[in-house]
Short mmCIF file of N, CA and C in Angstrom, two decimals:
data_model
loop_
_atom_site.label_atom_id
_atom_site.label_comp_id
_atom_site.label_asym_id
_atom_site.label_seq_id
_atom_site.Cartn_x
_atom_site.Cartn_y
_atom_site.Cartn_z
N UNK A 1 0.81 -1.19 0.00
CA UNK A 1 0.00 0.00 0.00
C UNK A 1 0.85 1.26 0.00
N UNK A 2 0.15 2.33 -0.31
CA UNK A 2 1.17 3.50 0.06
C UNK A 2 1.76 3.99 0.78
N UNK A 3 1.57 3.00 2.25
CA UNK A 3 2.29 3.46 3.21
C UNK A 3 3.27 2.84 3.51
N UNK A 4 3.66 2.16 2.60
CA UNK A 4 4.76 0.86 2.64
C UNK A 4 6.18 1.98 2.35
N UNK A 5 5.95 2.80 1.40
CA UNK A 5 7.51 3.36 0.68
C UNK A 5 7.14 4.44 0.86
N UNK A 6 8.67 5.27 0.91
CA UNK A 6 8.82 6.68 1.39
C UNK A 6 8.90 7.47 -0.14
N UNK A 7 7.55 7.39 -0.81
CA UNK A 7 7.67 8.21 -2.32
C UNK A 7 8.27 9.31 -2.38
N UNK A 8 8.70 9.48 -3.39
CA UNK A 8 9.00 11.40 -3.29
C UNK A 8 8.43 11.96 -4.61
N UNK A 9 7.34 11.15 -4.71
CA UNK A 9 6.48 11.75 -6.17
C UNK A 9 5.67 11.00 -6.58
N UNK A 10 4.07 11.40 -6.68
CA UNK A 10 3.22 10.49 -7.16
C UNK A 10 1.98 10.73 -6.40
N UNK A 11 1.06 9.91 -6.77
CA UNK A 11 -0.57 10.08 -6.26
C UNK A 11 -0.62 8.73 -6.17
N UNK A 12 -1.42 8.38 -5.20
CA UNK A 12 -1.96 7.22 -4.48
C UNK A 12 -2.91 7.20 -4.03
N UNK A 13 -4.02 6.70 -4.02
CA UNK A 13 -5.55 6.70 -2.86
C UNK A 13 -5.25 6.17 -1.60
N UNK A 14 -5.73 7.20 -0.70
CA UNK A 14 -5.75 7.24 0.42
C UNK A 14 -6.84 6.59 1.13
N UNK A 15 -7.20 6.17 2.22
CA UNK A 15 -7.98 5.74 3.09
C UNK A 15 -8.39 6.39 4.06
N UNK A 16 -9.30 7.89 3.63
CA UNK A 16 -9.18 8.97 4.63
C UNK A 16 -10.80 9.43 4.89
N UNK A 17 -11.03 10.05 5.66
CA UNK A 17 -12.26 10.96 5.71
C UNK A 17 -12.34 12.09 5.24
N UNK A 18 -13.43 12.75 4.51
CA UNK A 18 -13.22 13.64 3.65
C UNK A 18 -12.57 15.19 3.77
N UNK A 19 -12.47 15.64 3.16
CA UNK A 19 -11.65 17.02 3.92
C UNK A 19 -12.38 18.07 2.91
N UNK A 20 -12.45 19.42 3.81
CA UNK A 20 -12.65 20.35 2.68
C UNK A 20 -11.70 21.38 1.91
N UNK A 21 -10.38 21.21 2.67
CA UNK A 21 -9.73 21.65 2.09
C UNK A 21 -8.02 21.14 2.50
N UNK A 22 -7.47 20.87 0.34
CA UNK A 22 -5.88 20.23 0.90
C UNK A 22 -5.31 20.47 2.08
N UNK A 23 -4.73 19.21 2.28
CA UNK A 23 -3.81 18.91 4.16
C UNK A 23 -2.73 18.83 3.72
N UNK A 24 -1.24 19.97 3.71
CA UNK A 24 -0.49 19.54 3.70
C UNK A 24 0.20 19.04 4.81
N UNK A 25 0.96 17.82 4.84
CA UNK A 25 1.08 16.87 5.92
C UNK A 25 3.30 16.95 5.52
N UNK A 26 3.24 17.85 7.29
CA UNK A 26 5.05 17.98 6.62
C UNK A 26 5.54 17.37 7.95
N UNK A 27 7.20 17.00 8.34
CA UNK A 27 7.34 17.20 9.19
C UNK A 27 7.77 18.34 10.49
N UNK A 28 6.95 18.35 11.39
CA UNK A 28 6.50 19.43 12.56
C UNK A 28 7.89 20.09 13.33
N UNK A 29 8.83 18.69 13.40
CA UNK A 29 9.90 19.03 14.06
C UNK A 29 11.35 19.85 13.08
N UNK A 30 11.23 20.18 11.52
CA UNK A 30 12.28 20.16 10.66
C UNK A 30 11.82 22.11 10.84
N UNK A 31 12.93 22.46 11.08
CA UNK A 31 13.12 24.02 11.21
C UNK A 31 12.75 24.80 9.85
N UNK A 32 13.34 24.24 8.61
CA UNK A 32 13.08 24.45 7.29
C UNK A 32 11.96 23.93 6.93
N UNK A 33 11.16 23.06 7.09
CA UNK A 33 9.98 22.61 6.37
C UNK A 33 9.10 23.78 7.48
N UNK A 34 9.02 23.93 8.80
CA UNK A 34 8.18 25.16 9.82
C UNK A 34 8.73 26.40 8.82
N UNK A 35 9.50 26.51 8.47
CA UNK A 35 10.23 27.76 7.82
C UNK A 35 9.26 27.84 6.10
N UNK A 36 9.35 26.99 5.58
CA UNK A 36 8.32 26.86 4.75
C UNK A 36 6.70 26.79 4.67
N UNK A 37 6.20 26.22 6.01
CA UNK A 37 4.62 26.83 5.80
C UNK A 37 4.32 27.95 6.99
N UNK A 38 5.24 28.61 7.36
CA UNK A 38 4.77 30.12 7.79
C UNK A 38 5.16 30.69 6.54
N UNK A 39 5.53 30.44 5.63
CA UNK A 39 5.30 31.22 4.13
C UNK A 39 4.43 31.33 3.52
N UNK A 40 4.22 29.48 3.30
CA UNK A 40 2.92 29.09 2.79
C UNK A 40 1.74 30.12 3.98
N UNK A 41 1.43 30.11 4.82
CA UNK A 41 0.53 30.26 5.35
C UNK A 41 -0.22 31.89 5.06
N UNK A 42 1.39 32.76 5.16
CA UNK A 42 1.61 34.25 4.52
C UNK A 42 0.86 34.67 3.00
N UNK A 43 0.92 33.29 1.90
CA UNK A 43 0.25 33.83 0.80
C UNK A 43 -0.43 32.93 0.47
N UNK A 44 -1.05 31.55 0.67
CA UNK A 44 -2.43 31.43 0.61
C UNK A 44 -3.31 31.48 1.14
N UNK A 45 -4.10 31.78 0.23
CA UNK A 45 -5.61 32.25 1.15
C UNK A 45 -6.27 31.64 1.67
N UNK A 46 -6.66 31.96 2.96
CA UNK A 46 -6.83 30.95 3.99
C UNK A 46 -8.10 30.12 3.78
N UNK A 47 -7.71 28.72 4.46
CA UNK A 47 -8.80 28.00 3.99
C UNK A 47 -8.75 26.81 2.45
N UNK A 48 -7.78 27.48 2.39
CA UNK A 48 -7.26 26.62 0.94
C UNK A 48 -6.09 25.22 1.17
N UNK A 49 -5.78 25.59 2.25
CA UNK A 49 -4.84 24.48 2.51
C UNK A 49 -4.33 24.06 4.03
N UNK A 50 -4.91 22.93 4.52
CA UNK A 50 -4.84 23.48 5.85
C UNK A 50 -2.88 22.80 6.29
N UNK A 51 -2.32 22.54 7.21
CA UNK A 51 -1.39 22.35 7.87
C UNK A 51 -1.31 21.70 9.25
N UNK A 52 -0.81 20.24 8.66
CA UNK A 52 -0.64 19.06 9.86
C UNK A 52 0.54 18.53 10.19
N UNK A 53 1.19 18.58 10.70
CA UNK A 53 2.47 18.39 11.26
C UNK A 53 2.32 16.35 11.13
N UNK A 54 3.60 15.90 10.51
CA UNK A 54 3.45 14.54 10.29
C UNK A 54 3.41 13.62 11.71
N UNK A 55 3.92 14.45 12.74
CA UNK A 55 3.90 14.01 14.19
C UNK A 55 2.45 13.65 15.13
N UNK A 56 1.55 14.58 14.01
CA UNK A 56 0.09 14.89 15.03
C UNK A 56 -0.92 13.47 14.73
N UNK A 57 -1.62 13.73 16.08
CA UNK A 57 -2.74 13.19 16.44
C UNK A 57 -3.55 13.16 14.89
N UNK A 58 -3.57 14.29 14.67
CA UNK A 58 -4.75 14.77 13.78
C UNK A 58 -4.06 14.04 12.13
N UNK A 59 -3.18 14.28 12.12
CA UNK A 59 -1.96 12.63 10.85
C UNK A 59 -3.14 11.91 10.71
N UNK A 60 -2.92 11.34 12.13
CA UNK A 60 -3.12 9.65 12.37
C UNK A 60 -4.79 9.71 12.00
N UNK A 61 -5.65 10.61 12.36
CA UNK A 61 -6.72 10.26 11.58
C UNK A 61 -7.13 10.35 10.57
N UNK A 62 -6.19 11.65 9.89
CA UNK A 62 -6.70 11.91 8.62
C UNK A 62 -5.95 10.90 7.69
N UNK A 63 -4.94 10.27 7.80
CA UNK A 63 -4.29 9.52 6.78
C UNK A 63 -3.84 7.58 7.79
N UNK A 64 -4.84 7.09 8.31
CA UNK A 64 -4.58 6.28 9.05
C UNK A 64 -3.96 5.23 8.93
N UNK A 65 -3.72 4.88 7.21
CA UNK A 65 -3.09 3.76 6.77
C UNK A 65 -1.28 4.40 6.75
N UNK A 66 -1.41 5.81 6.49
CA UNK A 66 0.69 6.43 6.14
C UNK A 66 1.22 6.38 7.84
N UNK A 67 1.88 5.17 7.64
CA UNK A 67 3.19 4.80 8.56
C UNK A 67 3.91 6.33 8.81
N UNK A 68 4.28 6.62 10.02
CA UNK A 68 5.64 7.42 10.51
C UNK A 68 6.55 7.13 9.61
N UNK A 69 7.15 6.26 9.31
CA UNK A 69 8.32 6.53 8.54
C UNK A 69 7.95 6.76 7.30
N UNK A 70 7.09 6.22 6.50
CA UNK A 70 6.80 7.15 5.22
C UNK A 70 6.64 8.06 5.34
N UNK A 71 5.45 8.60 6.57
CA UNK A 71 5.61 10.12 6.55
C UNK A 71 6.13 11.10 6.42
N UNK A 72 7.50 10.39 7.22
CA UNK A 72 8.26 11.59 7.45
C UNK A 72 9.36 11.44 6.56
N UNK A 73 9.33 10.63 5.58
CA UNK A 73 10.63 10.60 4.26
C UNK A 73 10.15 11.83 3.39
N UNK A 74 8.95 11.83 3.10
CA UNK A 74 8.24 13.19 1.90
C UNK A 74 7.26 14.10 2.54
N UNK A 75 7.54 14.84 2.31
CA UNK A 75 5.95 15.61 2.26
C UNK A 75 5.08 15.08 1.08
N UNK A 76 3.68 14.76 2.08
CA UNK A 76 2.24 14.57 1.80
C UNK A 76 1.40 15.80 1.69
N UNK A 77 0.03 15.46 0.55
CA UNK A 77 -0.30 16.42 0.50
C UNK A 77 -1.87 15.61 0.30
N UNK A 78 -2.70 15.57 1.34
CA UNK A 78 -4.06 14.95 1.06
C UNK A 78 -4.89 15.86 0.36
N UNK A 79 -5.37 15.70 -0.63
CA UNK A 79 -6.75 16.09 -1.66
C UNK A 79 -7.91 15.96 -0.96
N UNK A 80 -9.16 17.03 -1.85
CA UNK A 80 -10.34 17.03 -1.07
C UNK A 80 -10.90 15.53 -1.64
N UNK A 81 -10.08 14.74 -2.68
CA UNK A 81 -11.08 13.41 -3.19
C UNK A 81 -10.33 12.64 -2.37
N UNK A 82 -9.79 13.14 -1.72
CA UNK A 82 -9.39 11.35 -0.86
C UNK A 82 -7.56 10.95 -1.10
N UNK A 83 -7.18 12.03 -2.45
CA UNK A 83 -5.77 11.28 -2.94
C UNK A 83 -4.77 11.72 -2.19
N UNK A 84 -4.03 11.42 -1.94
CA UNK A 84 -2.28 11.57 -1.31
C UNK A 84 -1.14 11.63 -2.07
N UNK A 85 -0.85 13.10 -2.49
CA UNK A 85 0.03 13.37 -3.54
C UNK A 85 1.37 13.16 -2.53
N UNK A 86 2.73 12.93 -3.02
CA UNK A 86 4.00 13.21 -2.00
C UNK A 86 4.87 13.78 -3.29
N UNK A 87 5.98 14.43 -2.44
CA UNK A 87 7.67 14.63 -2.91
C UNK A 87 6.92 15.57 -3.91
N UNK A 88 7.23 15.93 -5.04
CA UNK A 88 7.37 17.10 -5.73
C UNK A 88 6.55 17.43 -6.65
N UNK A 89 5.53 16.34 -6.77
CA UNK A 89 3.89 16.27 -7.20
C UNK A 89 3.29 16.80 -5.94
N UNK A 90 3.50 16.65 -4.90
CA UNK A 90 2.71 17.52 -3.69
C UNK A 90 3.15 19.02 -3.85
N UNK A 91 4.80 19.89 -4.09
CA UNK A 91 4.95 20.54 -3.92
C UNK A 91 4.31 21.59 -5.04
N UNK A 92 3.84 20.91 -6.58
CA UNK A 92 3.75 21.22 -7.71
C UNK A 92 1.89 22.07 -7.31
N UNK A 93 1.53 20.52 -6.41
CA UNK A 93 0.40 21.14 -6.41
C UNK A 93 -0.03 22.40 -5.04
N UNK A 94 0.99 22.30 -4.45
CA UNK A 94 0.70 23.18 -3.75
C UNK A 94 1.31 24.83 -4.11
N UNK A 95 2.23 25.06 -4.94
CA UNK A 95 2.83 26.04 -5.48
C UNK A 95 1.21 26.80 -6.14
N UNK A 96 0.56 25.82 -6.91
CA UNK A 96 -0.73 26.31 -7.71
C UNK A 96 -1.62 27.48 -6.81
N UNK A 97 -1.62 26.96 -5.50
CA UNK A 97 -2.49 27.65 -4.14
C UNK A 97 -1.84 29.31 -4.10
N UNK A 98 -0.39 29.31 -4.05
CA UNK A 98 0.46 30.63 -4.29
C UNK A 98 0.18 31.39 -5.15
N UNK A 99 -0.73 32.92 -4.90
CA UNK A 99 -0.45 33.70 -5.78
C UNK A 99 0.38 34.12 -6.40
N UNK A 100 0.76 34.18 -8.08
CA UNK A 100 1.99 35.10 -8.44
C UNK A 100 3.40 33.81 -8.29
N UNK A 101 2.85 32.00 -7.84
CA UNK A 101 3.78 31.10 -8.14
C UNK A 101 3.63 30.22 -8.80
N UNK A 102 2.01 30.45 -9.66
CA UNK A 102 1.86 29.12 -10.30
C UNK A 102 2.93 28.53 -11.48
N UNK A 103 3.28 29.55 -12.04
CA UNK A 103 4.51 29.72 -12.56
C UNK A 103 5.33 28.32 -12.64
N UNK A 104 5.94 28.63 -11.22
CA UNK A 104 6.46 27.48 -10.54
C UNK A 104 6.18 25.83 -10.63
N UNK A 105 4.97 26.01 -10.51
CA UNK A 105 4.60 24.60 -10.55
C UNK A 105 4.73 23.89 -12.10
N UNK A 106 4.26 24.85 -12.68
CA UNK A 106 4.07 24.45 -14.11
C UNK A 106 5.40 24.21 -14.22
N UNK A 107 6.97 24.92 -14.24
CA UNK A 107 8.10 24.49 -14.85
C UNK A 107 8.56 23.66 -14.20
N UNK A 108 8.45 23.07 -12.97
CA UNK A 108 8.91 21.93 -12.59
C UNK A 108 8.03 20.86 -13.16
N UNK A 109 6.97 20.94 -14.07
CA UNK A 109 6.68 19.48 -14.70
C UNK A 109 7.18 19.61 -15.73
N UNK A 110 7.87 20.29 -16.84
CA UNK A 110 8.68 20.29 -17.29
C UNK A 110 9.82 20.05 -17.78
N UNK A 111 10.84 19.39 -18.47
CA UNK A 111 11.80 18.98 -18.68
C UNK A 111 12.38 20.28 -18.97
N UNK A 112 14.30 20.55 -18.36
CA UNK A 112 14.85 19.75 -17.79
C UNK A 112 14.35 19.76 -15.91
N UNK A 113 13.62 20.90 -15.68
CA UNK A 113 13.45 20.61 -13.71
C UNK A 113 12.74 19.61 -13.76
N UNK A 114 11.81 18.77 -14.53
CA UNK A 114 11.14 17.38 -14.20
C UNK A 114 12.41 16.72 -14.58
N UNK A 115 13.28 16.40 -14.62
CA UNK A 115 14.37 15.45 -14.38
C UNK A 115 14.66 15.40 -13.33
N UNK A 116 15.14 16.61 -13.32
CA UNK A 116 15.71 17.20 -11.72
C UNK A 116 15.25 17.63 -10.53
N UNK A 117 14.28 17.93 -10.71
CA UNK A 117 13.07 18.11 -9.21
C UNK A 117 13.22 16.72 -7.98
N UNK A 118 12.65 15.54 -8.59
CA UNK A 118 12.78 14.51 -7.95
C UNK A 118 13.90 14.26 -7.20
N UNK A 119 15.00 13.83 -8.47
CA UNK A 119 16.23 13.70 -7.26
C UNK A 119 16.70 14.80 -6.02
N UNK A 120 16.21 16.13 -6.68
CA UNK A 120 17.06 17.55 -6.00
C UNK A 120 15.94 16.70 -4.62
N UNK A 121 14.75 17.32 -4.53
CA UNK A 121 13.99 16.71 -3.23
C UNK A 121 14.07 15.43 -2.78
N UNK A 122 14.82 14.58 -2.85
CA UNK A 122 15.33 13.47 -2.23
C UNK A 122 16.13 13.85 -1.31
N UNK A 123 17.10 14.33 -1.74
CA UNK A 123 18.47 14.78 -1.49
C UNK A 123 18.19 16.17 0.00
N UNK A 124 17.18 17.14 -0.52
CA UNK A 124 16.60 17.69 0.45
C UNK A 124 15.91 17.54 1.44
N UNK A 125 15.20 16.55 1.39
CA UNK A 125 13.98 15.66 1.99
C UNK A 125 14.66 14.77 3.29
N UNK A 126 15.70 13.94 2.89
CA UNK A 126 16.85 13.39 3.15
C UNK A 126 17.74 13.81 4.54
N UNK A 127 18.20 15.06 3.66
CA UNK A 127 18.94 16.05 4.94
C UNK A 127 18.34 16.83 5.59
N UNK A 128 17.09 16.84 5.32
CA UNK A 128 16.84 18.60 5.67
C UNK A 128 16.62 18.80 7.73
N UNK A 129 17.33 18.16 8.46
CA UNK A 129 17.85 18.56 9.48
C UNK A 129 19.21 19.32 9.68
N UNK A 130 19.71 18.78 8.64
CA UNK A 130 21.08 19.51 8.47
C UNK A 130 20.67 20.93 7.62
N UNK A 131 20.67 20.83 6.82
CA UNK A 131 19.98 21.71 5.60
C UNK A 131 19.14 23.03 6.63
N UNK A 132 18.70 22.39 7.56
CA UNK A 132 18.10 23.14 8.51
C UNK A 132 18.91 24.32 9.47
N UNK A 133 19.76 23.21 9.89
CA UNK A 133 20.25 24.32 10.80
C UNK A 133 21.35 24.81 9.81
N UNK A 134 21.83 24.82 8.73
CA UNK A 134 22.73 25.83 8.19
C UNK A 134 21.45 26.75 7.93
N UNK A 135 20.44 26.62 7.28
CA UNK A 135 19.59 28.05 5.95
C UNK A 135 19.66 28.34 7.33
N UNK A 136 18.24 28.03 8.20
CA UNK A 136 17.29 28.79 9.36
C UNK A 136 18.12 28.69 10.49
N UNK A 137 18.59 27.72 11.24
CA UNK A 137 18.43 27.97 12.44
C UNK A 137 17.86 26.73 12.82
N UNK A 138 17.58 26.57 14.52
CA UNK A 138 17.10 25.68 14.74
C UNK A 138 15.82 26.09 15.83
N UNK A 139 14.68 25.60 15.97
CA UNK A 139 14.23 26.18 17.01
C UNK A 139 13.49 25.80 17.75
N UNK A 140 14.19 24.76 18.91
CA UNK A 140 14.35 23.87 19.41
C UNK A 140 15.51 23.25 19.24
N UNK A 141 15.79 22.58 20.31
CA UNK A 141 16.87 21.63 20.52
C UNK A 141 17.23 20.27 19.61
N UNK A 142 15.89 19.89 19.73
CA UNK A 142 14.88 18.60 18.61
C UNK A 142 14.84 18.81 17.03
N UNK A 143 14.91 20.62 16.73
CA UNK A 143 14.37 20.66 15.43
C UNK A 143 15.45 20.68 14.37
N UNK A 144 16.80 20.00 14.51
CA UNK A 144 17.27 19.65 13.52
C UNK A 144 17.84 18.56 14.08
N UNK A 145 17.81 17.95 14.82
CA UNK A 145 18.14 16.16 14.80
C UNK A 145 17.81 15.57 13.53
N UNK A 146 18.56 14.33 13.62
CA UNK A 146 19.27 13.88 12.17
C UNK A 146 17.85 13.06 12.17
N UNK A 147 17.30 13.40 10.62
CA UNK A 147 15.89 12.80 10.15
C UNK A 147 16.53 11.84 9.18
N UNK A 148 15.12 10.60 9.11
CA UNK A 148 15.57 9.27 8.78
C UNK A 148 15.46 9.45 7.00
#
């Protein structure tokens, strides 16, 4: 099932209760991914996408079959139909929500950044405790320990 592998790109059906609006599902403790949806949060309009930390209670119900460790290899991104986008098909679709970035999304499906998107967010996805405390900072003691 999809909660077997840590994707970093793709859509899968989920086993969820319905939502009214996309869940992006990141991890809570990574200084850079918190550093990324107080951005997100800054320019979309609210209501359009809500924000669940891969650690929470609220995970575990909305996506009950995605294992912790898949979780926390990609960012997830649950749909209002039920689907579970991850890795850089989640980020594609969430760029769309950004005013003034859809831009964005569109050239990363694209060749050459659709070559390169995938691996680059592996590689980021990967480190990004480290990755963390060089860009941001850390904030917490916890929030750049070495992620799996």
């Amino acid at each position: 099932g999809f909660a077997d592998g840590a994707g970093m790109g793709g859509i899968r059906r989920a086993f969820t209760v319905s939502v009214d609006a996309k869940v992006l599902i990141y991890d809570g403790k990574c200084s850079l991914c918190l550093r990324a949806v107080a951005w997100l949060r800054a320019r979309v309009p609210a209501g359009r996408i809500l924000y669940v930390p891969c650690q929470s209670e609220e995970r575990a119900r909305l996506v009950p079959g995605l294992r912790e460790e898949a979780c926390m290899a990609s960012v997830h991104l649950l749909l209002e139909d039920g689907r579970l986008v991850t890795g850089t098909d989640a980020l594609c679709v969430v760029l769309r929500e950004v005013p003034g970035r859809r831009w964005m999304a569109t050239a990363l499906k694209w060749p050459p950044f659709s070559w390169v998107a995938p691996g680059l967010y592996r590689v980021v996805a990967r480190h990004r405790g480290a990755l963390s405390a060089f860009l941001v900072g850390c904030v917490d003691e916890n929030a750049c320990e070495k992620t799996r």
